[in-house]
XYZ file of C-alpha atoms in Angstrom:
654
model
C 13.151 22.659 -20.923
C 11.404 21.029 -23.868
C 9.508 23.061 -26.438
C 6.974 20.384 -27.358
C 5.979 17.064 -25.766
C 3.716 14.206 -26.826
C 1.392 12.560 -24.279
C 1.157 8.825 -24.978
C -2.097 8.386 -23.112
C -5.744 9.394 -22.970
C -8.454 10.519 -20.556
C -7.912 12.429 -17.354
C -4.169 11.824 -17.069
C -3.565 13.181 -20.573
C -5.598 16.278 -19.678
C -3.667 16.568 -16.409
C -0.290 16.560 -18.173
C -1.507 19.057 -20.769
C -2.531 21.539 -18.059
C 0.928 21.602 -16.484
C 2.674 21.687 -19.871
C 0.550 24.681 -20.838
C 1.449 26.390 -17.553
C 5.135 25.968 -18.412
C 4.635 27.261 -21.952
C 5.157 23.891 -23.658
C 3.312 22.829 -26.804
C 1.508 19.521 -26.548
C 0.630 16.697 -28.918
C -2.188 14.276 -28.122
C -2.642 10.846 -29.656
C -5.997 9.157 -30.051
C -7.764 6.060 -31.262
C -10.954 5.999 -33.335
C -13.076 6.033 -30.174
C -11.258 9.107 -28.856
C -11.297 11.200 -32.027
C -13.229 13.982 -30.280
C -12.197 13.261 -26.689
C -11.393 16.086 -24.297
C -7.641 15.494 -24.326
C -7.541 15.874 -28.121
C -9.389 19.189 -27.847
C -7.071 20.488 -25.118
C -3.806 19.661 -26.883
C -2.236 21.930 -29.486
C -2.092 19.028 -31.959
C -3.713 15.609 -32.142
C -2.570 12.547 -34.093
C -4.675 9.488 -34.912
C -2.807 6.262 -34.074
C -5.270 3.478 -34.835
C -8.524 1.658 -34.108
C -10.202 1.675 -30.710
C -8.744 -1.510 -29.124
C -5.637 -0.642 -27.083
C -3.540 -3.260 -28.845
C -4.063 -1.391 -32.095
C -3.563 2.129 -30.754
C -2.343 3.099 -27.269
C -0.062 0.060 -27.004
C 1.485 0.647 -30.432
C 4.788 2.189 -29.436
C 5.927 2.436 -33.037
C 2.939 4.601 -33.999
C 3.389 6.807 -30.949
C 7.064 7.375 -31.663
C 6.279 8.089 -35.323
C 3.701 10.678 -34.226
C 6.263 12.349 -31.961
C 8.846 12.537 -34.744
C 6.319 13.769 -37.302
C 5.115 16.604 -35.063
C 8.538 17.661 -33.827
C 7.956 16.639 -30.213
C 11.168 16.274 -28.229
C 9.877 14.056 -25.430
C 7.109 11.581 -24.607
C 5.123 11.571 -21.371
C 3.560 8.118 -20.835
C 1.035 8.993 -18.106
C 0.131 5.787 -16.296
C -0.976 2.420 -17.624
C -0.498 1.463 -21.270
C 3.248 1.789 -22.059
C 4.284 3.716 -18.947
C 6.171 0.776 -17.396
C 7.332 -0.953 -20.558
C 11.143 -0.877 -20.642
C 11.258 -1.950 -24.290
C 9.225 1.125 -25.209
C 11.647 3.300 -23.229
C 14.537 1.823 -25.216
C 12.698 2.523 -28.487
C 11.998 6.124 -27.448
C 15.624 6.851 -26.614
C 16.837 5.054 -29.739
C 14.646 7.422 -31.777
C 16.456 10.392 -30.247
C 13.545 11.318 -27.984
C 13.375 11.727 -24.210
C 11.180 9.434 -22.141
C 9.652 11.468 -19.315
C 10.162 8.869 -16.636
C 12.763 6.467 -15.278
C 15.344 4.564 -17.260
C 14.572 1.223 -18.836
C 17.018 -0.371 -16.380
C 15.102 0.991 -13.374
C 11.794 -0.235 -14.781
C 13.236 -3.685 -15.426
C 14.689 -3.840 -11.923
C 11.249 -3.304 -10.386
C 9.114 -4.904 -13.091
C 8.873 -8.371 -11.576
C 7.787 -8.643 -7.952
C 10.061 -11.537 -7.056
C 13.219 -9.962 -8.500
C 12.327 -6.590 -6.990
C 11.942 -8.107 -3.530
C 15.275 -9.872 -3.773
C 16.827 -6.542 -4.757
C 15.162 -4.778 -1.831
C 16.388 -7.415 0.595
C 19.944 -6.694 -0.551
C 19.338 -2.954 -0.106
C 18.148 -3.463 3.468
C 14.482 -2.670 2.788
C 12.100 -4.936 4.750
C 10.080 -7.347 2.606
C 7.119 -9.591 3.445
C 8.232 -13.026 4.672
C 7.766 -15.432 1.781
C 9.203 -17.294 -1.179
C 10.416 -15.123 -4.049
C 12.527 -17.668 -5.916
C 12.548 -18.861 -9.517
C 11.474 -22.496 -8.956
C 7.768 -22.988 -9.629
C 7.094 -26.670 -8.958
C 3.879 -27.139 -7.017
C 5.546 -29.413 -4.457
C 8.152 -26.755 -3.679
C 5.599 -23.921 -3.509
C 3.331 -25.938 -1.212
C 6.308 -26.749 0.996
C 7.265 -23.065 1.194
C 3.681 -22.196 2.110
C 3.850 -24.604 5.069
C 7.170 -23.080 6.168
C 5.732 -19.548 5.979
C 2.598 -20.576 7.851
C -1.023 -20.234 6.778
C -2.789 -18.080 5.754
C -0.604 -17.291 2.738
C -1.062 -15.162 -0.348
C -0.261 -16.439 -3.825
C 0.605 -13.510 -6.104
C 1.497 -13.215 -9.774
C 5.065 -11.994 -10.040
C 4.150 -9.750 -12.990
C 1.445 -7.082 -13.207
C -0.898 -5.897 -10.486
C -4.481 -4.776 -9.898
C -5.281 -7.915 -7.902
C -5.029 -10.223 -10.919
C -3.391 -13.580 -10.248
C -3.825 -13.209 -6.504
C -5.333 -15.793 -4.136
C -5.530 -16.036 -0.352
C -5.143 -19.597 0.962
C -6.167 -20.488 4.517
C -5.565 -24.258 4.524
C -3.030 -26.610 2.862
C -5.830 -28.630 1.230
C -6.846 -25.556 -0.784
C -3.368 -24.650 -2.011
C -3.327 -26.637 -5.255
C -6.640 -25.287 -6.552
C -5.766 -21.704 -5.568
C -2.389 -21.988 -7.289
C -4.006 -23.219 -10.513
C -6.488 -20.342 -10.479
C -3.805 -17.740 -9.806
C -1.634 -19.102 -12.600
C -4.476 -19.120 -15.150
C -5.411 -15.544 -14.302
C -1.791 -14.353 -14.353
C -1.155 -16.002 -17.714
C -4.243 -14.400 -19.249
C -3.513 -10.951 -17.815
C 0.277 -10.694 -18.093
C 1.444 -13.589 -20.265
C 3.439 -14.889 -17.277
C 2.059 -17.571 -14.927
C 4.912 -17.539 -12.412
C 4.001 -16.664 -8.838
C 5.438 -15.924 -5.430
C 4.087 -17.000 -2.046
C 3.954 -14.651 0.937
C 2.689 -14.545 4.478
C -0.852 -13.151 4.557
C -1.119 -10.141 6.843
C -4.283 -10.364 8.960
C -5.213 -6.671 8.966
C -3.265 -5.205 6.059
C -2.970 -1.497 5.362
C -1.774 -0.397 1.935
C 0.457 2.610 2.557
C 2.715 3.952 -0.163
C 5.423 6.595 -0.292
C 5.874 9.046 -3.155
C 9.531 9.252 -4.130
C 11.318 11.397 -6.680
C 14.826 11.184 -8.059
C 16.917 13.081 -10.589
C 19.877 12.264 -12.804
C 22.378 13.708 -10.312
C 21.953 11.036 -7.637
C 19.411 12.967 -5.560
C 16.264 11.323 -4.201
C 13.560 12.601 -1.857
C 10.203 11.476 -0.533
C 6.965 13.471 -0.506
C 5.426 11.618 2.447
C 2.864 8.840 2.345
C -0.588 8.033 0.986
C -3.057 5.500 2.367
C -4.729 3.404 -0.344
C -6.290 0.745 1.876
C -9.885 1.380 0.723
C -9.974 -1.156 -2.091
C -12.491 -3.336 -3.876
C -11.213 -6.350 -5.787
C -7.662 -5.242 -4.865
C -8.221 -1.956 -6.713
C -8.125 1.444 -5.031
C -11.326 3.447 -4.509
C -10.588 6.319 -2.106
C -7.046 7.426 -1.314
C -5.844 9.903 1.253
C -2.735 11.682 2.482
C -1.342 11.503 5.046
C -2.214 8.012 6.311
C -4.619 8.097 9.281
C -3.014 7.038 12.544
C 0.507 7.428 11.163
C 3.122 7.652 13.917
C 6.334 9.688 13.642
C 8.398 6.525 14.132
C 6.671 4.605 11.342
C 6.747 7.584 8.972
C 10.482 8.011 9.535
C 11.209 4.310 9.015
C 8.949 3.999 5.982
C 10.102 7.135 4.148
C 13.764 6.311 4.791
C 13.205 2.817 3.394
C 11.455 4.279 0.333
C 14.322 6.657 -0.448
C 16.777 3.818 0.091
C 14.817 1.730 -2.432
C 14.865 4.527 -5.010
C 18.594 5.087 -4.623
C 19.274 1.348 -4.915
C 18.226 1.489 -8.575
C 19.484 5.051 -9.303
C 15.893 6.107 -9.839
C 15.016 9.240 -11.797
C 11.516 10.719 -12.011
C 8.306 10.095 -10.086
C 7.844 6.705 -8.447
C 5.902 5.068 -5.675
C 7.137 2.529 -3.145
C 4.173 0.472 -1.951
C 4.244 -1.130 1.480
C 1.971 -3.558 3.247
C 1.498 -2.677 6.913
C 0.205 -4.933 9.678
C -2.394 -2.809 11.486
C -3.681 -5.573 13.770
C -2.036 -3.908 16.767
C -1.701 -0.309 15.679
C 0.900 1.133 13.316
C 4.399 0.162 14.422
C 7.768 0.882 12.883
C 8.730 -2.806 12.669
C 5.491 -4.024 11.032
C 5.756 -2.786 7.438
C 7.165 -4.517 4.377
C 8.001 -3.642 0.789
C 5.348 -4.837 -1.635
C 6.276 -3.360 -5.030
C 7.368 -0.215 -6.809
C 5.349 1.590 -9.453
C 7.865 3.226 -11.752
C 5.540 5.965 -12.961
C 3.092 8.604 -11.806
C 0.229 7.134 -9.768
C -3.485 7.688 -10.342
C -3.714 9.050 -6.795
C -0.826 11.525 -7.113
C -3.137 14.575 -6.634
C -3.514 13.944 -2.885
C 0.250 14.223 -2.493
C 0.231 17.416 -4.530
C -2.484 18.849 -2.287
C -0.651 18.202 0.992
C 2.798 19.254 -0.249
C 1.989 22.027 -2.729
C 4.207 20.312 -5.321
C 3.219 19.865 -8.974
C 4.593 16.380 -9.611
C 4.088 16.605 -13.366
C 6.135 19.808 -13.439
C 8.882 18.008 -11.532
C 8.729 15.167 -14.064
C 9.201 17.599 -16.931
C 12.035 19.475 -15.234
C 13.959 16.357 -14.216
C 13.521 14.733 -17.639
C 14.861 17.904 -19.298
C 18.050 17.641 -17.240
C 17.345 19.816 -14.215
C 18.004 18.876 -10.599
C 15.170 18.273 -8.149
C 13.450 21.631 -7.489
C 13.518 21.088 -3.689
C 15.623 19.322 -1.098
C 14.093 17.045 1.503
C 14.115 19.728 4.201
C 12.136 22.055 1.922
C 9.234 19.612 1.451
C 6.574 20.053 4.130
C 3.326 18.257 4.906
C 0.231 20.439 5.386
C -3.387 19.439 5.992
C -5.239 16.384 4.726
C -6.466 15.352 1.275
C -8.824 12.727 -0.169
C -9.347 11.450 -3.696
C -12.468 9.533 -4.750
C -12.514 7.734 -8.097
C -15.835 8.164 -9.877
C -16.323 5.207 -12.210
C -18.994 4.114 -14.649
C -19.693 0.870 -12.839
C -22.495 -0.948 -11.033
C -21.438 -1.430 -7.416
C -24.499 -3.565 -6.648
C -23.472 -6.027 -9.371
C -19.960 -6.662 -8.164
C -18.592 -3.368 -9.545
C -19.167 -4.409 -13.128
C -17.980 -1.744 -15.589
C -20.743 0.181 -17.342
C -21.000 2.025 -20.629
C -23.391 4.667 -21.901
C -23.463 8.276 -22.986
C -22.886 11.075 -20.497
C -26.033 12.974 -21.385
C -25.681 15.057 -18.227
C -22.437 15.697 -16.351
C -21.992 18.284 -13.636
C -19.336 18.627 -10.952
C -19.271 20.988 -7.968
C -18.142 24.429 -9.072
C -16.688 25.384 -5.701
C -15.347 23.804 -2.529
C -17.033 24.058 0.881
C -15.735 26.720 3.251
C -12.364 25.756 4.691
C -11.539 23.348 1.873
C -9.960 23.307 -1.573
C -11.067 21.063 -4.415
C -9.975 19.991 -7.867
C -11.723 17.813 -10.425
C -9.545 15.580 -12.580
C -11.517 14.391 -15.607
C -11.040 13.508 -19.244
C -14.683 13.570 -20.306
C -17.419 16.122 -20.888
C -21.182 16.082 -21.349
C -22.153 14.220 -24.497
C -19.187 11.842 -24.452
C -19.782 8.118 -24.756
C -18.018 5.729 -22.391
C -16.344 3.235 -24.723
C -15.949 -0.403 -23.712
C -12.271 -0.440 -24.650
C -10.774 1.489 -21.718
C -10.910 2.005 -17.980
C -14.377 3.456 -17.206
C -13.143 6.297 -14.985
C -15.233 9.454 -15.260
C -13.391 11.679 -12.808
C -11.371 11.966 -9.633
C -12.785 14.243 -6.944
C -9.911 15.633 -4.875
C -10.405 17.718 -1.726
C -8.011 19.272 0.793
C -8.580 20.853 4.194
C -6.750 21.618 7.418
C -7.568 18.245 9.030
C -8.991 14.828 8.161
C -12.518 15.421 9.478
C -12.911 18.666 7.553
C -11.520 17.103 4.383
C -13.808 14.084 4.707
C -16.847 16.338 5.130
C -15.783 18.217 1.987
C -15.477 14.915 0.098
C -18.992 13.893 1.108
C -20.362 17.222 -0.072
C -18.478 17.006 -3.365
C -19.945 13.550 -4.005
C -23.446 14.782 -3.123
C -23.100 17.598 -5.674
C -21.778 15.432 -8.519
C -24.389 14.655 -11.175
C -23.998 12.004 -13.874
C -26.857 10.800 -16.058
C -26.700 8.334 -18.920
C -24.626 5.629 -17.250
C -24.585 3.738 -13.982
C -21.985 5.302 -11.664
C -20.512 4.579 -8.221
C -21.120 7.923 -6.483
C -23.648 6.418 -4.046
C -21.162 3.705 -3.086
C -18.367 6.242 -2.605
C -20.623 8.390 -0.412
C -21.570 5.362 1.696
C -17.909 4.495 2.130
C -17.039 8.077 3.090
C -19.827 7.936 5.700
C -18.887 4.485 7.037
C -18.147 4.675 10.763
C -14.890 2.699 10.554
C -13.645 4.650 7.549
C -14.544 7.958 9.173
C -12.608 6.924 12.277
C -9.549 6.043 10.185
C -9.892 2.359 11.103
C -9.376 1.195 7.543
C -7.682 -1.830 6.009
C -7.852 -3.582 2.649
C -10.691 -5.823 3.862
C -12.992 -3.010 5.001
C -15.074 -2.792 1.832
C -15.424 -6.562 1.617
C -16.689 -6.790 5.201
C -19.203 -3.958 4.748
C -19.977 -4.446 1.068
C -23.670 -5.348 1.363
C -24.384 -2.161 3.291
C -22.110 -0.005 1.152
C -23.722 -0.968 -2.169
C -27.324 -0.947 -0.940
C -29.416 1.863 -2.415
C -32.842 2.712 -1.056
C -35.809 2.961 -3.414
C -36.550 6.473 -4.661
C -38.592 8.581 -2.304
C -41.995 9.880 -3.330
C -40.367 13.300 -3.605
C -37.922 11.842 -6.142
C -40.772 10.319 -8.145
C -42.657 13.619 -8.053
C -39.552 15.432 -9.289
C -39.196 12.880 -12.105
C -42.805 13.410 -13.125
C -42.432 17.172 -13.147
C -39.226 16.957 -15.179
C -40.757 14.482 -17.660
C -43.606 16.896 -18.416
C -41.494 20.067 -18.182
C -43.948 21.244 -15.532
C -42.569 23.905 -13.273
C -39.448 24.495 -15.291
C -38.538 28.086 -14.477
C -38.502 30.352 -17.501
C -36.271 33.342 -18.205
C -37.164 36.403 -16.193
C -37.837 38.339 -19.385
C -40.223 35.699 -20.770
C -43.807 36.927 -20.201
C -45.249 33.505 -21.018
C -43.586 31.930 -17.966
C -46.134 33.629 -15.723
C -48.927 31.764 -17.530
C -47.716 28.244 -16.609
C -50.745 26.273 -15.438
C -53.226 28.951 -16.427
C -56.790 27.789 -17.144
C -60.095 29.679 -17.297
C -62.492 27.327 -15.546
C -60.669 24.259 -14.201
C -57.305 23.041 -12.994
C -55.090 21.702 -15.761
C -53.829 18.160 -15.234
C -51.567 15.786 -17.085
C -50.972 12.088 -16.540
C -47.482 10.727 -17.001
C -46.210 7.174 -16.924
C -42.758 6.455 -15.536
C -40.874 3.217 -15.220
C -38.328 2.528 -12.492
C -36.710 -0.863 -12.893
C -39.617 -3.280 -13.165
C -42.118 -0.902 -11.570
C -44.604 1.125 -13.599
C -45.582 4.407 -11.966
C -48.543 6.570 -12.896
C -48.457 10.205 -11.813
C -51.109 12.872 -12.198
C -49.681 16.377 -12.322
C -52.057 19.267 -11.725
C -51.059 22.830 -12.541
C -52.615 25.486 -10.338
C -53.416 29.033 -11.437
C -50.841 30.412 -8.989
C -48.046 28.489 -10.724
C -47.743 25.729 -8.115
C -48.097 22.025 -8.869
C -49.568 18.992 -7.221
C -48.321 15.510 -8.037
C -50.586 12.610 -7.123
C -49.051 9.140 -7.341
C -50.884 5.843 -7.520
C -50.634 3.516 -4.526
C -48.428 2.464 -2.837
C -47.036 5.970 -3.149
C -48.434 8.961 -1.296
C -49.747 12.120 -2.886
C -47.047 14.748 -3.109
C -47.805 18.443 -3.118
C -44.860 20.040 -4.911
C -45.534 23.571 -3.722
C -41.923 24.763 -3.716
C -39.854 23.307 -6.539
C -36.639 24.417 -4.888
C -37.160 21.779 -2.209
C -37.446 18.913 -4.660
C -34.419 16.811 -5.667
C -32.326 17.896 -8.647
C -33.162 16.321 -12.010
C -31.645 15.830 -15.446
C -33.734 14.941 -18.465
C -32.195 13.006 -21.341
C -33.660 11.086 -24.286
C -36.392 8.833 -22.949
C -35.301 9.200 -19.327
C -35.184 11.403 -16.264
C -32.474 11.040 -13.625
C -33.189 12.339 -10.134
C -30.346 13.143 -7.742
C -30.854 12.716 -4.009
C -27.468 13.592 -2.597
C -24.919 11.210 -4.125
C -27.669 8.719 -5.038
C -29.192 8.881 -8.496
C -32.435 7.268 -9.667
C -33.164 6.924 -13.370
C -36.735 6.686 -14.665
C -37.794 5.807 -18.175
C -40.048 8.568 -19.465
C -41.482 9.821 -22.788
C -39.144 12.069 -24.727
C -39.806 14.047 -27.913
C -36.327 13.212 -29.190
C -37.347 9.565 -29.504
C -39.744 10.507 -32.327
C -36.979 12.402 -34.044
C -34.723 9.339 -33.867
C -37.455 7.122 -35.341
C -38.041 9.550 -38.186
C -34.338 9.935 -38.879
C -33.833 6.171 -38.990
C -36.053 6.049 -42.061
C -34.602 9.103 -43.816
C -31.278 10.599 -44.726
C -31.541 13.507 -42.312
C -31.881 14.260 -38.623
C -34.224 17.120 -37.737
C -34.630 19.229 -34.630
C -37.609 17.905 -32.640
C -38.122 21.342 -31.075
C -36.763 24.888 -31.301
C -33.376 25.331 -29.671
C -29.743 26.388 -29.757
C -26.977 24.159 -31.104
C -24.736 24.299 -28.055
C -21.943 21.909 -29.049
C -21.037 19.979 -32.207
C -19.073 16.760 -31.797
C -18.795 15.609 -35.422
C -17.961 17.107 -38.795
C -18.908 16.682 -42.430
C -17.201 13.622 -43.839
C -17.072 11.775 -40.518
C -18.128 8.138 -40.470
C -20.332 7.640 -37.416
C -21.977 4.683 -35.734
C -25.458 4.305 -34.351
C -25.758 5.937 -30.943
C -22.678 8.144 -31.347
C -23.247 11.671 -29.937
C -23.296 14.201 -32.782
C -24.353 17.469 -31.179
C -25.982 18.972 -28.112
C -29.190 20.917 -28.577
C -30.191 23.314 -25.822
C -33.980 23.307 -25.790
C -36.730 23.501 -23.203
C -34.125 24.931 -20.806
C -32.197 21.648 -20.910
C -29.373 20.168 -22.939
C -30.259 17.208 -25.164
C -27.655 15.007 -26.809
C -28.553 14.234 -30.427
C -27.103 10.865 -31.385
C -26.696 9.149 -34.735
C -29.839 7.074 -35.459
C -27.865 4.667 -37.629
C -24.400 4.063 -39.045
C -23.458 6.420 -41.834
C -21.324 9.249 -43.177
C -22.180 12.868 -42.411
C -22.747 15.100 -45.419
C -23.695 18.262 -43.508
C -24.107 19.209 -39.859
C -25.395 22.326 -38.148
C -22.842 24.772 -36.765
C -22.321 25.646 -33.125
C -24.381 28.631 -32.045
C -27.082 28.079 -34.653
C -30.605 28.862 -33.477
C -32.903 26.262 -35.054
C -36.660 25.880 -35.259
C -38.780 22.784 -34.973
C -38.066 20.540 -37.964
C -34.797 22.185 -39.006
C -32.343 19.692 -40.516
C -29.503 19.294 -38.029
C -27.615 16.502 -39.759
C -27.794 15.207 -43.311
C -26.230 11.848 -44.110
C -24.615 10.725 -47.336
C -27.115 8.561 -49.161
C -26.197 5.154 -50.535
C -24.446 5.505 -53.852
C -23.385 9.103 -53.234
C -19.754 10.161 -53.000
């Protein structure tokens, strides 16, 4: 086994690999760009090496810098994670030429499966069923159009390189073929630098079912059953599960045997996934599945396979790459229970799933699983982190496991309802709607399900009056429970001769909301809202929705749905003052909970610097302008109102 490995990736997958490496007693090296200098994976690793600016082309795709970092730190092997350089055979060659081990398949195996057309020709020779279509080299439009007519419409034009739905077009009529081909080629060229395509029969009700395979360097190969990844938007996976709902013994046997056959055809070593397209128009049948492509790496959705088999796939990767045989034979791998994975993204589902950015001022995941279920949270971020525009905007993967599909699905819904993210638009409401969709719940899922139900799935109701009341209370700090030992907490709302009241203005989208909050002598509150809202009597704060306050805003959580209101915030005044001076002062007494920068760091406006725990909440203090930090408060410091938290280097200073 290796003594030290380098992880050539970032985010949740880097953290995932580090956890298993630590379990095995291996030392780990993280690499990072400018944007990830204080990211979670750099904090978790034993060492961290800077490899360049934030854009991926200048950092995470720079194989030479990654290899240099491995050699400089004494790492013996490189784990690529997924994405970036994980399926780049030239990088694999460079790693091995440097005397390092690539924790994954050989460059030859990656090349064999790297182009869809060549891979399908190879699979045909190996006896693996492939989708009827044209997978040849000729690319003349006349020939491609002729092949489309032979196949029979509808057809699917697909880029032969890459994936993720890019360079893909469905064509229903011959008159539309030319325009669709041009669009697919332009997109493929921009995404992959290769505009060549293949043409396949379009399956009317396609299921995306994939098989996890694993091989070693001794000729052994096994499968770890199947995953269903049919719940997709824009050809990208959203919720995955294992095993596939409705799977028959006959189809599972045929599909897993074909997957192992495919792996052995290229002498595959390491973790890989054989992806199949399945025609579900008349149930799942053993003669209605076809090879689509192979991913020669670990998949994003690998945790669901781990949950139903009890196998740590990253551990297997490390063992096989270090020269060991597969830890288990096929007969020793069993399937138990059902698992789901939901991908929580910073994206706006209502706006076509556009990626979002922002700062994660508040981030909270469920701390336990419902009865009868197990849960794990895969994340690479923490509260206070900014979501940079350079990378995939994934926040976390919620993974649940239970004895059967219904129990697991109920656990997934609860996990989504208990996930809280404030500071960026997220897709938790969409995921919860999908998990509650009648067809999805029944297992009647195909790749077109989200598209057919999209309007309903992305619709979010306006905040309830209870949510507005909760926002008003949070914005004024009314009703915030104090420590049991604090004698002043019992005086909240106290007045000698009249009821105390405070007016607060909130803004939700384009709507201005005026709330009047009255504090009663007994510690209860009444919130009166202007029409068209009803008066809300907030007698029992425990029954109100959960809230998170962050600079200038309050986010209210109603199940998996979040509503963000603009609201006054004392930190805004601190930012304004700091913008005109060389220091950043505490706007209120508090505890410095977390420091995310250091003296000498060059920071940009809006970058999180530290988290101040004050008023029984955590507030992210961000840089009010670009500059260089001269001094910064230490973690654990108790500060008073006006204490200098950060001092910046003034112009002309060194």
